[in-house]
Amino acid sequence: MNSTTPPAGPRYLQVADDLRAAIAAGHYAEGAQLPTESALCDRHGVSRFTVREALRRLQAEGLIRRRRGSGTVVDTVGSVLRQPLSDVAELLQYAADSEFDFERRGMVTLSSAQAADFAMAAGSRWILLSGIRRMTPGGVPLAVTDVHVNPALEPHVAALQPGRQTLFAQLGLAAGFRIGRVEQDIRALAAGSREAAALGIARRAPLLRIVRSYRDDSGRIVLFSVSSHPGDRFTYSMHIDPA
Amino acid sequence: MNSTTPPAGPRYLQVADDLRAAIAAGHYAEGAQLPTESALCDRHGVSRFTVREALRRLQAEGLIRRRRGSGTVVDTVGSVLRQPLSDVAELLQYAADSEFDFERRGMVTLSSAQAADFAMAAGSRWILLSGIRRMTPGGVPLAVTDVHVNPALEPHVAALQPGRQTLFAQLGLAAGFRIGRVEQDIRALAAGSREAAALGIARRAPLLRIVRSYRDDSGRIVLFSVSSHPGDRFTYSMHIDPA
DNA sequence: GAGTGGTCTAGACCACGTG
DNA sequence: ACGTGGTCTAGACCACTCC
């Protein structure tokens, strides 16, 4: 037997997780210099390729900023309502920062109006779960969300748990598929009576509507969610880094 | 002297441009298989590292989709109002798909309310340009936009041209800086009288408000823009690919 | 000039999808 | 079984920033 235990996935993810945890633990403050690439190579006993792949991930998450000649610095802000979105990991992270309660509402068939609204196929059938997302349990509602699950996953729906894990991640675990592409459409519209009541805002108040579709790695739409956020309480934030 | 002319930047960008052009020219239809990595290595006479970096860019743009074991396929949709946003190149591409007319409105100082609204510093001073973005000249307005330019760039403002090039790109060319980070915040709010009149919608109708800040590579905010899109006429669309 | 990150090579082994 | 893309090594040279 070997003295080392290499259980987890790629090494660059382990390096990235290490750095992320160190930043979260406050070992590197905002604006602080991170170790150089060669230092990280030594510390983790990996090649520069691996270290650079790890740093690439952190940069995509907006956690660090890099400049040739200068080095790598921590570049993050802690505002809770900001939702940086660079990759799927970040998308899932957002879910972990808030609380989701839902109830099953049965099977639905999309009308042509809904289909156009959600960019989905008219007449398609889905298992509907409705819920509310809050920053803290019992706190101010951040969004009212309708989650539509592919009926093929019916056997796993009953086991879904509310909380800080995305339904998508839970279904993936239970049904054994892996994440593929995520698409999302964002628009503004006026609150209807249902959203107004659930969010505690006026009818016709501005809403931010986010429709996300999640595909597995074979391209099948596993579920799509329709989230309505009160305009005065939610800002969707993201960034893009060059190259 | 050598027979080859290596004028442009990194080789992976040349490879990426070649592939992008080939896809645009229809040599690879939507869903078609692209050459394998090793084939591209041979064709361009570069290492696999370089080819993979090129393919990584195209994947970030949403142009291709890759799966281990299967291969690389073209994966694009041509809908005009969708705005995939994976990197700065895509952001600039969006501008090229629409038409922007503006006029100079003079120097402004941000009130504390505006500062909070835009996530900028109160009391900061900017050169204000106001304009309207349309899909086609004289067509339906897509957005009304206020562009705030850093006063340090005053000498170059007079030379700015309306049209299909972003003001940011024009300023970068004129003032000689390079693109750094782009950040954007998206929220929903009710139209005021100015937006209503400019966009031809009702007062208090829902608006999608996008605030974008552009930094050069030293972190200075070169300009920020505040765009208001009519909720019933504009959907912001993006996607995220795994890993 | 010393040190940083950016680009690049020529190999290697592996996990996965498809025959 | 084979070919695909995913991960990884151990080097190298370069552009850039800072001292």
Short mmCIF file of C-alpha atoms (C1' of nucleotides) in Angstrom, two decimals:
data_model
loop_
_atom_site.label_atom_id
_atom_site.label_comp_id
_atom_site.label_asym_id
_atom_site.label_seq_id
_atom_site.Cartn_x
_atom_site.Cartn_y
_atom_site.Cartn_z
CA MET A 1 0.00 0.00 0.00
CA ASN A 2 1.10 3.53 -0.68
CA SER A 3 1.67 6.23 1.93
CA THR A 4 -0.18 8.84 -0.16
CA THR A 5 -3.94 8.79 -0.55
CA PRO A 6 -5.03 10.28 -3.87
CA PRO A 7 -8.78 9.90 -3.49
CA ALA A 8 -10.33 12.99 -5.06
CA GLY A 9 -10.45 14.14 -8.66
CA PRO A 10 -7.89 16.15 -10.62
CA ARG A 11 -4.98 17.60 -8.69
CA TYR A 12 -5.64 21.10 -9.94
CA LEU A 13 -9.00 21.00 -8.18
CA GLN A 14 -7.32 20.02 -4.94
CA VAL A 15 -4.89 22.90 -5.34
CA ALA A 16 -7.76 25.26 -6.14
CA ASP A 17 -9.75 24.06 -3.15
CA ASP A 18 -6.75 24.55 -0.89
CA LEU A 19 -6.31 28.12 -2.05
CA ARG A 20 -10.02 28.89 -1.87
CA ALA A 21 -10.16 27.59 1.67
CA ALA A 22 -7.09 29.60 2.65
CA ILE A 23 -8.65 32.76 1.27
CA ALA A 24 -11.95 32.03 2.97
CA ALA A 25 -10.11 31.40 6.25
CA GLY A 26 -8.57 34.84 6.00
CA HIS A 27 -5.01 33.74 5.39
CA TYR A 28 -4.97 36.03 2.39
CA ALA A 29 -6.88 39.27 2.81
CA GLU A 30 -8.49 41.13 -0.05
CA GLY A 31 -5.71 42.67 -2.10
CA ALA A 32 -3.04 40.44 -0.58
CA GLN A 33 -0.45 38.73 -2.74
CA LEU A 34 -0.83 35.01 -3.25
CA PRO A 35 2.25 32.77 -3.54
CA THR A 36 3.86 32.74 -6.95
CA GLU A 37 3.27 29.88 -9.33
CA SER A 38 6.65 28.31 -8.64
CA ALA A 39 6.05 28.54 -4.88
CA LEU A 40 2.74 26.75 -5.31
CA CYS A 41 4.45 24.12 -7.45
CA ASP A 42 6.88 23.40 -4.63
CA ARG A 43 4.24 23.48 -1.90
CA HIS A 44 1.91 21.04 -3.62
CA GLY A 45 4.51 19.02 -5.43
CA VAL A 46 2.91 19.48 -8.84
CA SER A 47 3.97 20.94 -12.12
CA ARG A 48 3.35 24.47 -13.22
CA PHE A 49 0.63 23.30 -15.58
CA THR A 50 -1.39 22.00 -12.65
CA VAL A 51 -0.93 25.14 -10.61
CA ARG A 52 -1.92 27.33 -13.54
CA GLU A 53 -5.06 25.29 -14.15
CA ALA A 54 -6.01 25.76 -10.49
CA LEU A 55 -5.36 29.49 -10.66
CA ARG A 56 -7.34 29.68 -13.86
CA ARG A 57 -10.38 28.34 -12.04
CA LEU A 58 -10.04 30.81 -9.20
CA GLN A 59 -9.68 33.62 -11.68
CA ALA A 60 -12.81 32.52 -13.49
CA GLU A 61 -14.63 32.64 -10.18
CA GLY A 62 -13.48 36.20 -9.66
CA LEU A 63 -11.53 35.28 -6.56
CA ILE A 64 -8.12 36.36 -7.79
CA ARG A 65 -6.65 38.77 -10.24
CA ARG A 66 -3.37 38.17 -12.08
CA ARG A 67 -0.94 40.41 -13.91
CA ARG A 68 2.24 39.49 -15.64
CA GLY A 69 5.16 40.95 -13.75
CA SER A 70 3.08 41.85 -10.72
CA GLY A 71 1.73 38.60 -9.40
CA THR A 72 -1.54 37.20 -8.14
CA VAL A 73 -3.70 39.08 -5.66
CA VAL A 74 -6.96 38.29 -3.90
CA ASP A 75 -9.75 40.18 -5.58
CA THR A 76 -13.11 39.55 -4.02
CA VAL A 77 -15.97 41.35 -2.44
CA GLY A 78 -18.22 39.81 0.15
CA SER A 79 -21.53 41.37 -0.76
CA VAL A 80 -24.11 38.65 -0.28
CA LEU A 81 -26.50 39.71 -2.96
CA ARG A 82 -23.90 39.75 -5.69
CA GLN A 83 -23.86 36.65 -7.78
CA PRO A 84 -20.67 36.29 -9.73
CA LEU A 85 -21.19 33.78 -12.44
CA SER A 86 -18.34 32.41 -14.40
CA ASP A 87 -18.91 28.72 -14.40
CA VAL A 88 -21.15 26.04 -13.08
CA ALA A 89 -19.35 25.86 -9.77
CA GLU A 90 -20.19 29.48 -9.12
CA LEU A 91 -23.78 28.91 -10.04
CA LEU A 92 -24.05 26.14 -7.51
CA GLN A 93 -22.24 28.24 -4.94
CA TYR A 94 -24.98 30.83 -5.12
CA ALA A 95 -27.50 28.22 -4.10
CA ALA A 96 -25.37 27.35 -1.10
CA ASP A 97 -25.60 30.95 0.07
CA SER A 98 -29.36 30.92 0.36
CA GLU A 99 -32.17 28.72 1.57
CA PHE A 100 -34.80 27.11 -0.61
CA ASP A 101 -38.15 25.69 0.55
CA PHE A 102 -40.51 24.08 -1.90
CA GLU A 103 -43.56 21.93 -2.29
CA ARG A 104 -44.64 19.60 -5.02
CA ARG A 105 -47.46 20.92 -7.18
CA GLY A 106 -47.98 17.98 -9.51
CA MET A 107 -47.59 17.45 -13.24
CA VAL A 108 -48.03 20.35 -15.64
CA THR A 109 -48.17 20.74 -19.41
CA LEU A 110 -46.76 23.95 -20.85
CA SER A 111 -49.18 26.19 -22.69
CA SER A 112 -47.91 27.85 -25.83
CA ALA A 113 -47.69 31.16 -23.97
CA GLN A 114 -45.58 29.62 -21.23
CA ALA A 115 -43.48 27.79 -23.79
CA ALA A 116 -42.66 31.05 -25.54
CA ASP A 117 -42.04 32.78 -22.24
CA PHE A 118 -39.60 30.11 -21.06
CA ALA A 119 -38.10 29.22 -24.45
CA MET A 120 -39.25 25.63 -23.98
CA ALA A 121 -41.36 23.29 -26.11
CA ALA A 122 -45.12 23.83 -25.98
CA GLY A 123 -47.03 20.80 -24.73
CA SER A 124 -44.02 19.38 -22.93
CA ARG A 125 -44.77 17.87 -19.52
CA TRP A 126 -42.92 18.53 -16.29
CA ILE A 127 -43.14 17.86 -12.60
CA LEU A 128 -43.71 21.26 -10.98
CA LEU A 129 -42.16 22.21 -7.65
CA SER A 130 -42.81 25.69 -6.31
CA GLY A 131 -40.81 27.39 -3.63
CA ILE A 132 -39.31 30.46 -2.10
CA ARG A 133 -35.65 31.31 -1.72
CA ARG A 134 -34.46 33.33 1.27
CA MET A 135 -31.09 34.47 2.51
CA THR A 136 -31.85 33.04 5.93
CA PRO A 137 -34.58 30.66 7.09
CA GLY A 138 -37.70 32.72 7.82
CA GLY A 139 -36.05 35.86 6.41
CA VAL A 140 -37.02 38.19 3.60
CA PRO A 141 -37.92 36.35 0.39
CA LEU A 142 -35.28 36.74 -2.33
CA ALA A 143 -37.16 34.96 -5.05
CA VAL A 144 -40.15 32.83 -5.83
CA THR A 145 -39.15 29.90 -8.00
CA ASP A 146 -40.95 27.31 -10.07
CA VAL A 147 -38.77 24.29 -10.74
CA HIS A 148 -39.82 22.03 -13.62
CA VAL A 149 -38.34 18.55 -13.48
CA ASN A 150 -38.13 16.13 -16.38
CA PRO A 151 -40.74 13.38 -15.72
CA ALA A 152 -38.10 10.75 -16.45
CA LEU A 153 -36.67 11.61 -13.05
CA GLU A 154 -39.96 10.98 -11.25
CA PRO A 155 -38.48 8.17 -9.10
CA HIS A 156 -36.01 10.60 -7.54
CA VAL A 157 -38.27 13.58 -6.97
CA ALA A 158 -39.73 12.33 -3.72
CA ALA A 159 -36.28 12.19 -2.17
CA LEU A 160 -35.50 15.87 -2.86
CA GLN A 161 -34.69 17.89 0.23
CA PRO A 162 -35.11 21.62 0.83
CA GLY A 163 -32.09 23.53 2.04
CA ARG A 164 -28.83 24.76 0.66
CA GLN A 165 -28.21 22.19 -2.03
CA THR A 166 -29.57 22.79 -5.52
CA LEU A 167 -32.26 20.45 -6.71
CA PHE A 168 -30.18 19.93 -9.80
CA ALA A 169 -27.20 18.75 -7.79
CA GLN A 170 -29.42 16.45 -5.74
CA LEU A 171 -31.00 14.94 -8.84
CA GLY A 172 -27.61 14.47 -10.41
CA LEU A 173 -26.44 12.54 -7.41
CA ALA A 174 -29.57 10.42 -7.17
CA ALA A 175 -30.05 9.68 -10.85
CA GLY A 176 -26.37 9.43 -11.68
CA PHE A 177 -25.90 12.01 -14.43
CA ARG A 178 -23.33 14.74 -14.70
CA ILE A 179 -23.75 18.40 -15.30
CA GLY A 180 -23.70 19.66 -18.85
CA ARG A 181 -24.57 23.07 -20.16
CA VAL A 182 -26.54 25.61 -18.17
CA GLU A 183 -28.37 28.36 -20.03
CA GLN A 184 -30.12 31.31 -18.58
CA ASP A 185 -32.31 34.11 -19.85
CA ILE A 186 -32.85 37.28 -17.87
CA ARG A 187 -35.58 39.84 -18.41
CA ALA A 188 -37.66 42.42 -16.60
CA LEU A 189 -41.40 42.17 -16.23
CA ALA A 190 -44.23 43.36 -14.03
CA ALA A 191 -45.25 41.32 -11.00
CA GLY A 192 -48.49 39.37 -11.20
CA SER A 193 -50.67 38.80 -8.18
CA ARG A 194 -48.98 35.51 -7.31
CA GLU A 195 -45.46 36.98 -7.26
CA ALA A 196 -46.66 40.09 -5.48
CA ALA A 197 -48.23 38.07 -2.69
CA ALA A 198 -45.30 35.69 -2.31
CA LEU A 199 -42.65 38.41 -2.27
CA GLY A 200 -44.58 41.04 -0.39
CA ILE A 201 -44.45 43.65 -3.14
CA ALA A 202 -47.03 45.58 -5.13
CA ARG A 203 -48.73 44.14 -8.18
CA ARG A 204 -47.06 45.42 -11.35
CA ALA A 205 -43.88 46.17 -9.43
CA PRO A 206 -40.77 45.40 -11.50
CA LEU A 207 -39.46 41.84 -11.30
CA LEU A 208 -36.20 40.31 -12.47
CA ARG A 209 -37.09 37.02 -14.13
CA ILE A 210 -34.37 34.41 -14.55
CA VAL A 211 -35.09 31.24 -16.49
CA ARG A 212 -32.37 28.62 -16.17
CA SER A 213 -32.23 25.35 -18.01
CA TYR A 214 -29.93 22.57 -16.88
CA ARG A 215 -28.78 19.88 -19.23
CA ASP A 216 -26.96 16.69 -18.47
CA ASP A 217 -23.91 15.82 -20.51
CA SER A 218 -25.98 14.17 -23.20
CA GLY A 219 -27.87 17.41 -23.83
CA ARG A 220 -31.19 16.41 -22.26
CA ILE A 221 -32.93 19.11 -20.25
CA VAL A 222 -33.04 17.67 -16.76
CA LEU A 223 -34.92 20.58 -15.25
CA PHE A 224 -35.56 24.24 -15.76
CA SER A 225 -36.33 26.84 -13.16
CA VAL A 226 -38.19 30.13 -13.36
CA SER A 227 -37.14 32.57 -10.65
CA SER A 228 -38.77 35.92 -10.01
CA HIS A 229 -36.74 38.37 -7.94
CA PRO A 230 -38.08 41.66 -6.58
CA GLY A 231 -36.42 44.48 -8.51
CA ASP A 232 -35.63 46.53 -5.45
CA ARG A 233 -34.07 43.67 -3.55
CA PHE A 234 -31.93 41.79 -6.00
CA THR A 235 -29.08 42.66 -8.33
CA TYR A 236 -27.50 40.13 -10.59
CA SER A 237 -23.79 40.76 -10.73
CA MET A 238 -21.05 39.28 -12.87
CA HIS A 239 -17.71 40.08 -14.38
CA ILE A 240 -15.59 39.09 -17.30
CA ASP A 241 -11.82 38.95 -17.29
CA PRO A 242 -9.81 39.37 -20.46
CA ALA A 243 -8.10 36.45 -22.15
CA MET B 1 15.02 35.89 -43.76
CA ASN B 2 12.34 33.41 -43.07
CA SER B 3 9.61 32.33 -45.42
CA THR B 4 6.95 32.49 -42.70
CA THR B 5 5.61 35.78 -41.37
CA PRO B 6 4.62 35.52 -37.69
CA PRO B 7 3.11 38.97 -37.28
CA ALA B 8 0.15 38.63 -34.95
CA GLY B 9 -0.06 37.70 -31.27
CA PRO B 10 -0.15 34.27 -29.69
CA ARG B 11 -0.44 31.32 -32.00
CA TYR B 12 -3.47 29.96 -30.22
CA LEU B 13 -5.35 33.10 -31.22
CA GLN B 14 -4.41 32.54 -34.84
CA VAL B 15 -5.64 28.97 -34.61
CA ALA B 16 -8.84 30.13 -32.92
CA ASP B 17 -9.41 32.80 -35.56
CA ASP B 18 -8.89 30.26 -38.32
CA LEU B 19 -11.47 27.93 -36.84
CA ARG B 20 -13.93 30.72 -36.13
CA ALA B 21 -13.64 31.94 -39.70
CA ALA B 22 -14.10 28.43 -41.05
CA ILE B 23 -17.25 27.99 -38.99
CA ALA B 24 -18.56 31.39 -40.02
CA ALA B 25 -17.86 30.52 -43.67
CA GLY B 26 -19.99 27.43 -43.32
CA HIS B 27 -17.22 24.87 -43.66
CA TYR B 28 -18.52 23.33 -40.46
CA ALA B 29 -22.28 23.37 -40.05
CA GLU B 30 -24.04 23.44 -36.71
CA GLY B 31 -23.56 20.03 -35.12
CA ALA B 32 -20.72 19.09 -37.45
CA GLN B 33 -17.57 17.47 -36.10
CA LEU B 34 -14.47 19.62 -36.00
CA PRO B 35 -11.05 18.08 -36.65
CA THR B 36 -9.52 16.31 -33.68
CA GLU B 37 -6.85 17.96 -31.61
CA SER B 38 -4.06 15.97 -33.17
CA ALA B 39 -5.33 16.81 -36.66
CA LEU B 40 -5.29 20.49 -35.78
CA CYS B 41 -1.78 20.12 -34.41
CA ASP B 42 -0.62 18.75 -37.74
CA ARG B 43 -2.50 21.28 -39.81
CA HIS B 44 -1.17 24.31 -37.96
CA GLY B 45 2.18 22.88 -37.02
CA VAL B 46 1.75 23.59 -33.33
CA SER B 47 1.71 21.55 -30.16
CA ARG B 48 -1.36 20.18 -28.53
CA PHE B 49 -1.14 22.80 -25.81
CA THR B 50 -1.64 25.54 -28.38
CA VAL B 51 -4.55 23.80 -30.07
CA ARG B 52 -6.25 23.18 -26.75
CA GLU B 53 -5.87 26.81 -25.74
CA ALA B 54 -7.50 27.84 -29.03
CA LEU B 55 -10.35 25.38 -28.54
CA ARG B 56 -10.77 26.58 -24.97
CA ARG B 57 -11.47 30.07 -26.28
CA LEU B 58 -14.01 28.89 -28.80
CA GLN B 59 -15.72 26.85 -26.10
CA ALA B 60 -15.87 29.89 -23.82
CA GLU B 61 -17.57 31.78 -26.64
CA GLY B 62 -20.15 29.03 -26.91
CA LEU B 63 -19.10 28.24 -30.46
CA ILE B 64 -18.14 24.62 -29.89
CA ARG B 65 -18.97 21.81 -27.53
CA ARG B 66 -16.50 19.12 -26.52
CA ARG B 67 -16.88 15.70 -25.00
CA ARG B 68 -14.23 13.23 -24.11
CA GLY B 69 -14.51 10.18 -26.28
CA SER B 70 -16.83 11.87 -28.76
CA GLY B 71 -15.05 14.89 -30.10
CA THR B 72 -15.65 18.54 -30.84
CA VAL B 73 -18.82 19.74 -32.56
CA VAL B 74 -20.08 23.13 -33.67
CA ASP B 75 -22.67 24.35 -31.24
CA THR B 76 -24.11 27.74 -32.06
CA VAL B 77 -27.41 29.47 -32.52
CA GLY B 78 -27.93 32.62 -34.52
CA SER B 79 -30.70 34.37 -32.64
CA VAL B 80 -29.99 38.09 -32.75
CA LEU B 81 -31.44 39.15 -29.45
CA ARG B 82 -29.58 36.55 -27.48
CA GLN B 83 -26.41 37.82 -25.95
CA PRO B 84 -24.12 35.03 -24.95
CA LEU B 85 -21.53 36.41 -22.62
CA SER B 86 -18.48 34.40 -21.82
CA ASP B 87 -15.66 36.78 -22.34
CA VAL B 88 -14.84 40.25 -23.44
CA ALA B 89 -14.80 39.32 -27.08
CA GLU B 90 -18.43 38.25 -26.84
CA LEU B 91 -19.35 41.44 -25.07
CA LEU B 92 -17.88 43.50 -27.87
CA GLN B 93 -19.54 41.29 -30.43
CA TYR B 94 -22.93 42.25 -29.08
CA ALA B 95 -22.16 45.89 -29.77
CA ALA B 96 -21.29 45.03 -33.33
CA ASP B 97 -24.76 43.57 -33.79
CA SER B 98 -26.54 46.82 -33.05
CA GLU B 99 -26.32 50.51 -33.78
CA PHE B 100 -25.54 53.22 -31.26
CA ASP B 101 -26.19 56.96 -31.66
CA PHE B 102 -25.21 59.39 -28.95
CA GLU B 103 -24.67 63.02 -28.10
CA ARG B 104 -22.40 64.67 -25.61
CA ARG B 105 -24.20 66.03 -22.56
CA GLY B 106 -21.28 67.64 -20.71
CA MET B 107 -19.63 66.96 -17.37
CA VAL B 108 -21.61 65.48 -14.48
CA THR B 109 -20.94 64.79 -10.82
CA LEU B 110 -22.58 61.72 -9.30
CA SER B 111 -25.08 62.34 -6.52
CA SER B 112 -25.00 59.93 -3.64
CA ALA B 113 -28.21 58.35 -4.89
CA GLN B 114 -26.75 57.79 -8.34
CA ALA B 115 -23.53 56.54 -6.80
CA ALA B 116 -25.40 53.91 -4.82
CA ASP B 117 -27.52 53.03 -7.84
CA PHE B 118 -24.49 52.52 -10.08
CA ALA B 119 -22.09 51.16 -7.43
CA MET B 120 -19.72 54.03 -8.15
CA ALA B 121 -18.09 56.67 -5.95
CA ALA B 122 -20.29 59.60 -4.92
CA GLY B 123 -18.95 62.95 -6.08
CA SER B 124 -16.88 61.41 -8.87
CA ARG B 125 -16.92 63.37 -12.12
CA TRP B 126 -17.55 61.98 -15.58
CA ILE B 127 -18.14 63.08 -19.14
CA LEU B 128 -21.71 62.09 -19.95
CA LEU B 129 -22.75 60.82 -23.37
CA SER B 130 -26.36 59.81 -23.89
CA GLY B 131 -27.63 57.67 -26.67
CA ILE B 132 -30.00 55.09 -28.03
CA ARG B 133 -29.15 51.62 -29.26
CA ARG B 134 -31.16 50.04 -32.08
CA MET B 135 -30.93 46.80 -33.99
CA THR B 136 -31.05 48.71 -37.28
CA PRO B 137 -30.63 52.43 -38.01
CA GLY B 138 -33.97 54.15 -37.48
CA GLY B 139 -35.45 50.93 -36.07
CA VAL B 140 -37.08 50.14 -32.79
CA PRO B 141 -35.04 51.31 -29.80
CA LEU B 142 -33.40 48.46 -27.90
CA ALA B 143 -32.01 50.54 -25.09
CA VAL B 144 -31.33 54.03 -23.89
CA THR B 145 -27.80 54.33 -22.60
CA ASP B 146 -25.82 56.84 -20.57
CA VAL B 147 -22.10 56.42 -21.04
CA HIS B 148 -19.86 58.00 -18.40
CA VAL B 149 -16.28 58.54 -19.52
CA ASN B 150 -13.32 59.14 -17.24
CA PRO B 151 -12.39 62.84 -17.59
CA ALA B 152 -8.76 61.84 -18.07
CA LEU B 153 -9.79 60.71 -21.54
CA GLU B 154 -11.26 64.11 -22.46
CA PRO B 155 -8.82 64.65 -25.36
CA HIS B 156 -10.17 61.55 -27.12
CA VAL B 157 -13.87 62.05 -26.55
CA ALA B 158 -14.41 64.44 -29.42
CA ALA B 159 -13.17 61.83 -31.87
CA LEU B 160 -15.71 59.19 -30.83
CA GLN B 161 -17.94 57.97 -33.63
CA PRO B 162 -21.44 56.51 -33.45
CA GLY B 163 -22.01 53.18 -35.11
CA ARG B 164 -21.16 49.57 -34.52
CA GLN B 165 -17.96 49.93 -32.60
CA THR B 166 -18.11 50.24 -28.81
CA LEU B 167 -17.02 53.52 -27.32
CA PHE B 168 -14.77 51.51 -25.05
CA ALA B 169 -12.98 49.92 -27.96
CA GLN B 170 -12.62 53.29 -29.68
CA LEU B 171 -11.20 54.90 -26.57
CA GLY B 172 -8.80 52.03 -26.07
CA LEU B 173 -7.47 52.49 -29.57
CA ALA B 174 -7.19 56.27 -29.28
CA ALA B 175 -5.75 56.45 -25.77
CA GLY B 176 -3.62 53.34 -26.07
CA PHE B 177 -4.79 51.21 -23.16
CA ARG B 178 -5.82 47.61 -23.11
CA ILE B 179 -8.93 45.98 -21.84
CA GLY B 180 -9.02 44.77 -18.27
CA ARG B 181 -11.95 43.56 -16.26
CA VAL B 182 -15.55 44.21 -17.20
CA GLU B 183 -18.18 44.07 -14.49
CA GLN B 184 -21.89 44.26 -14.88
CA ASP B 185 -24.88 44.48 -12.62
CA ILE B 186 -28.37 43.65 -13.80
CA ARG B 187 -31.62 44.55 -12.10
CA ALA B 188 -35.25 45.28 -12.82
CA LEU B 189 -36.85 48.63 -12.14
CA ALA B 190 -39.77 50.79 -13.24
CA ALA B 191 -39.37 53.17 -16.17
CA GLY B 192 -39.14 56.87 -15.39
CA SER B 193 -40.49 59.50 -17.73
CA ARG B 194 -37.20 59.87 -19.58
CA GLU B 195 -36.84 56.16 -20.35
CA ALA B 196 -40.52 55.89 -21.20
CA ALA B 197 -40.31 58.69 -23.73
CA ALA B 198 -37.08 57.48 -25.29
CA LEU B 199 -38.18 53.87 -25.62
CA GLY B 200 -41.83 54.46 -26.43
CA ILE B 201 -43.20 52.58 -23.44
CA ALA B 202 -45.44 53.45 -20.50
CA ARG B 203 -44.15 55.12 -17.40
CA ARG B 204 -43.54 52.57 -14.65
CA ALA B 205 -43.29 49.79 -17.21
CA PRO B 206 -40.61 47.23 -16.25
CA LEU B 207 -37.08 47.97 -17.40
CA LEU B 208 -33.97 45.82 -17.45
CA ARG B 209 -31.15 47.97 -16.20
CA ILE B 210 -27.57 46.93 -16.98
CA VAL B 211 -24.68 48.85 -15.47
CA ARG B 212 -21.32 47.94 -16.97
CA SER B 213 -17.97 49.20 -15.81
CA TYR B 214 -14.89 48.84 -17.98
CA ARG B 215 -11.41 48.87 -16.51
CA ASP B 216 -8.10 49.07 -18.23
CA ASP B 217 -5.39 46.62 -17.28
CA SER B 218 -4.22 48.79 -14.41
CA GLY B 219 -7.66 48.63 -12.81
CA ARG B 220 -8.76 52.19 -13.53
CA ILE B 221 -12.39 52.62 -14.53
CA VAL B 222 -12.22 53.99 -18.04
CA LEU B 223 -15.94 54.33 -18.46
CA PHE B 224 -19.18 52.95 -17.19
CA SER B 225 -22.46 52.68 -19.00
CA VAL B 226 -26.02 52.53 -17.76
CA SER B 227 -28.37 50.83 -20.21
CA SER B 228 -32.14 50.61 -19.81
CA HIS B 229 -33.85 47.96 -21.92
CA PRO B 230 -37.62 47.65 -22.29
CA GLY B 231 -38.71 44.52 -20.46
CA ASP B 232 -40.95 43.29 -23.23
CA ARG B 233 -38.37 43.73 -25.95
CA PHE B 234 -35.11 42.49 -24.53
CA THR B 235 -33.87 39.26 -23.01
CA TYR B 236 -30.39 38.84 -21.73
CA SER B 237 -29.17 35.37 -22.51
CA MET B 238 -26.07 33.47 -21.54
CA HIS B 239 -24.76 29.99 -20.94
CA ILE B 240 -22.17 28.25 -18.85
CA ASP B 241 -20.31 25.15 -19.86
CA PRO B 242 -18.93 22.76 -17.30
CA ALA B 243 -15.25 22.78 -16.37
"C1'" DG C 1 18.32 42.74 -13.56
"C1'" DA C 2 15.49 39.78 -11.04
"C1'" DG C 3 11.14 37.83 -10.72
"C1'" DT C 4 6.45 37.51 -12.30
"C1'" DG C 5 2.89 35.42 -15.17
"C1'" DG C 6 2.03 34.23 -20.48
"C1'" DT C 7 3.10 31.22 -24.14
"C1'" DC C 8 4.84 26.92 -25.98
"C1'" DT C 9 7.06 22.24 -26.83
"C1'" DA C 10 7.19 17.12 -26.86
"C1'" DG C 11 6.28 13.95 -24.75
"C1'" DA C 12 3.07 10.73 -21.30
"C1'" DC C 13 -0.93 8.27 -19.11
"C1'" DC C 14 -5.79 8.10 -18.26
"C1'" DA C 15 -11.18 8.26 -18.48
"C1'" DC C 16 -14.49 8.03 -21.44
"C1'" DG C 17 -17.56 7.15 -25.64
"C1'" DT C 18 -18.23 4.57 -29.52
"C1'" DG C 19 -17.38 0.77 -32.56
"C1'" DA D 1 -10.05 -2.11 -29.06
"C1'" DC D 2 -9.53 2.21 -30.52
"C1'" DG D 3 -9.67 7.15 -30.77
"C1'" DT D 4 -11.28 11.06 -28.32
"C1'" DG D 5 -10.49 14.79 -25.14
"C1'" DG D 6 -8.73 15.45 -19.96
"C1'" DT D 7 -4.86 15.64 -17.05
"C1'" DC D 8 0.01 16.08 -16.18
"C1'" DT D 9 5.27 16.47 -16.40
"C1'" DA D 10 9.71 18.95 -17.06
"C1'" DG D 11 11.53 21.62 -19.32
"C1'" DA D 12 12.00 26.43 -22.36
"C1'" DC D 13 11.69 31.37 -23.93
"C1'" DC D 14 9.36 35.72 -23.66
"C1'" DA D 15 6.83 40.20 -22.11
"C1'" DC D 16 6.10 42.63 -18.51
"C1'" DT D 17 6.53 45.03 -13.75
"C1'" DC D 18 9.15 46.61 -10.29
"C1'" DC D 19 13.35 47.85 -8.07
#
